[in-house]
Amino acid sequence: MMGGKYGLSSSLSNLPAKHRLKILDACAGAAVASIGHGDQRVVAAVTKQMTQLSYHHTSRLTNRAAEALAHKLVGHRPGGLSHAVFLSSGSEANESAIKLARQYWVEVGEPERVHIISRNGSYHGNSIGCVSLTGIPNRRKHFLPLLMPHTSQISPCYSYRYQKEGESDAEYAERCAAELEQEILRVGEGKVAAFYAETIVGASAGNIVPVPGYFEAIRRVCDKYGVLLVLDEVMCGMGRTGKMHCWEWEGVTPDIQTIGKGLNGGYQALSAVLISEKVIAVLRNGSGSFTNGQTFQSHPSAAAAGLAVQTIFESDNVIENCAKRGKEVRPPSYSTY
Ligand SMILES: Cc1ncc(COP(=O)(O)O)c(C=O)c1O
């Protein structure tokens, strides 16, 4: 996680210095403040953007700030991800990703694929669609009658609790993937649109790292049944594990990915859906657009903040620093992450 020189010290109140309380914002708020507070380079970039184009609706035209950020994030096509949609929160990104997975199958010509499988113990956001995928009973209980009907949850890959005595990592990964396969077959072949997972589970349990080979095994099952793999990296992505994308650790790439939080370090409200060329190609050859839109999407000053923060990631070696500092706090049993 972000730390070291990027941790924040601040003083509270107007008390004399000797009475002031120093707080180290080591968890960066809700895992957001990825470069610390008050960086003048971001302030300057956002101010400049606001004096040039403070708001713009992208129903007809795009804007340069959003294009520049998209170029930065997916211009080099990481893992085949080639396009970005910018929203204002992780929940909105996941809501859009749910819709995208659905639209993909409609355009492919398999509209009966409506079901989404996610995992117990995962958090995907605040909106009804996101709560439908979230596997935390407390977050669901009041809203159960409102939730999307075509969803179900399988076990997480949580070796501390669920890996059996004497079971190897490879065997445990295969057992988890077999559960996904059983669930796909229970719902019905050709009925499942997507499998949805946090690459590292964050908010609900705190840094649950899958065993090596887990996502490889999951990807194999997804491919066998044509199910899209959606990775929610709203919390674990954007450099927090010492690589830009958490999936880079295993090299298993998603069809759709969501990001937020550390993307622009909280200087503005910003999140994104990153979309693979495979999914884009279907939309391009079909209706030609993603049926999704809201007033503040691709907001220019949020995008300008995002670009400034991403540039600082590079110039200040933020992600390398995470990798280095992460090793200092990593439990010895986490062999690959
Ligand atoms: C993995 C994950 N997905 C989605 C969200 C929702 O993001 P937001 O609170 O920005 O809507 C969160 C927030 O904690 C999260 O941790």
Tab-separated table of C-alpha atoms and ligand atoms in Angstrom, residues 30 88-92 94 123-126 130 198 200 202-203 232-236 258 260-261 271, ligand 1:
chain	number	residue	atom	x	y	z
A	30	ALA	CA	-10.595	5.035	1.952
A	88	SER	CA	-17.142	9.717	-10.899
A	89	SER	CA	-17.102	6.805	-8.429
A	90	GLY	CA	-16.183	3.162	-8.162
A	91	SER	CA	-19.877	2.332	-7.855
A	92	GLU	CA	-20.666	4.112	-11.108
A	94	ASN	CA	-19.067	-1.064	-11.647
A	123	TYR	CA	-17.476	-5.331	-2.043
A	124	HIS	CA	-18.403	-3.727	-5.351
A	125	GLY	CA	-20.119	-0.475	-4.395
A	126	ASN	CA	-23.134	1.364	-3.174
A	130	CYS	CA	-23.250	-3.139	-7.112
A	198	GLU	CA	-11.772	-8.050	-6.852
A	200	ILE	CA	-7.260	-8.576	-4.181
A	202	GLY	CA	-10.115	-4.928	-0.019
A	203	ALA	CA	-12.876	-3.235	1.928
A	232	ASP	CA	-12.871	-4.790	-9.897
A	233	GLU	CA	-9.605	-3.002	-9.132
A	234	VAL	CA	-11.255	0.100	-7.675
A	235	MET	CA	-9.359	-0.484	-4.450
A	236	CYS	CA	-6.460	-2.780	-5.314
A	258	THR	CA	-12.914	-1.037	-13.131
A	260	GLY	CA	-11.106	4.476	-9.111
A	261	LYS	CA	-9.775	5.727	-5.769
A	271	SER	CA	-13.264	6.355	-11.778
B	1	LIG	C1	-13.459	-2.982	-4.621
B	1	LIG	C2	-14.372	-1.797	-4.588
B	1	LIG	N1	-15.255	-1.620	-5.588
B	1	LIG	C3	-16.083	-0.565	-5.607
B	1	LIG	C4	-16.067	0.378	-4.614
B	1	LIG	C5	-17.019	1.529	-4.661
B	1	LIG	O1	-16.344	2.704	-4.943
B	1	LIG	P1	-16.997	4.109	-4.541
B	1	LIG	O2	-17.086	4.153	-3.047
B	1	LIG	O3	-16.040	5.115	-5.113
B	1	LIG	O4	-18.336	4.173	-5.194
B	1	LIG	C6	-15.167	0.243	-3.556
B	1	LIG	C7	-15.138	1.221	-2.450
B	1	LIG	O5	-14.594	1.016	-1.395
B	1	LIG	C8	-14.298	-0.869	-3.536
B	1	LIG	O6	-13.422	-1.070	-2.546
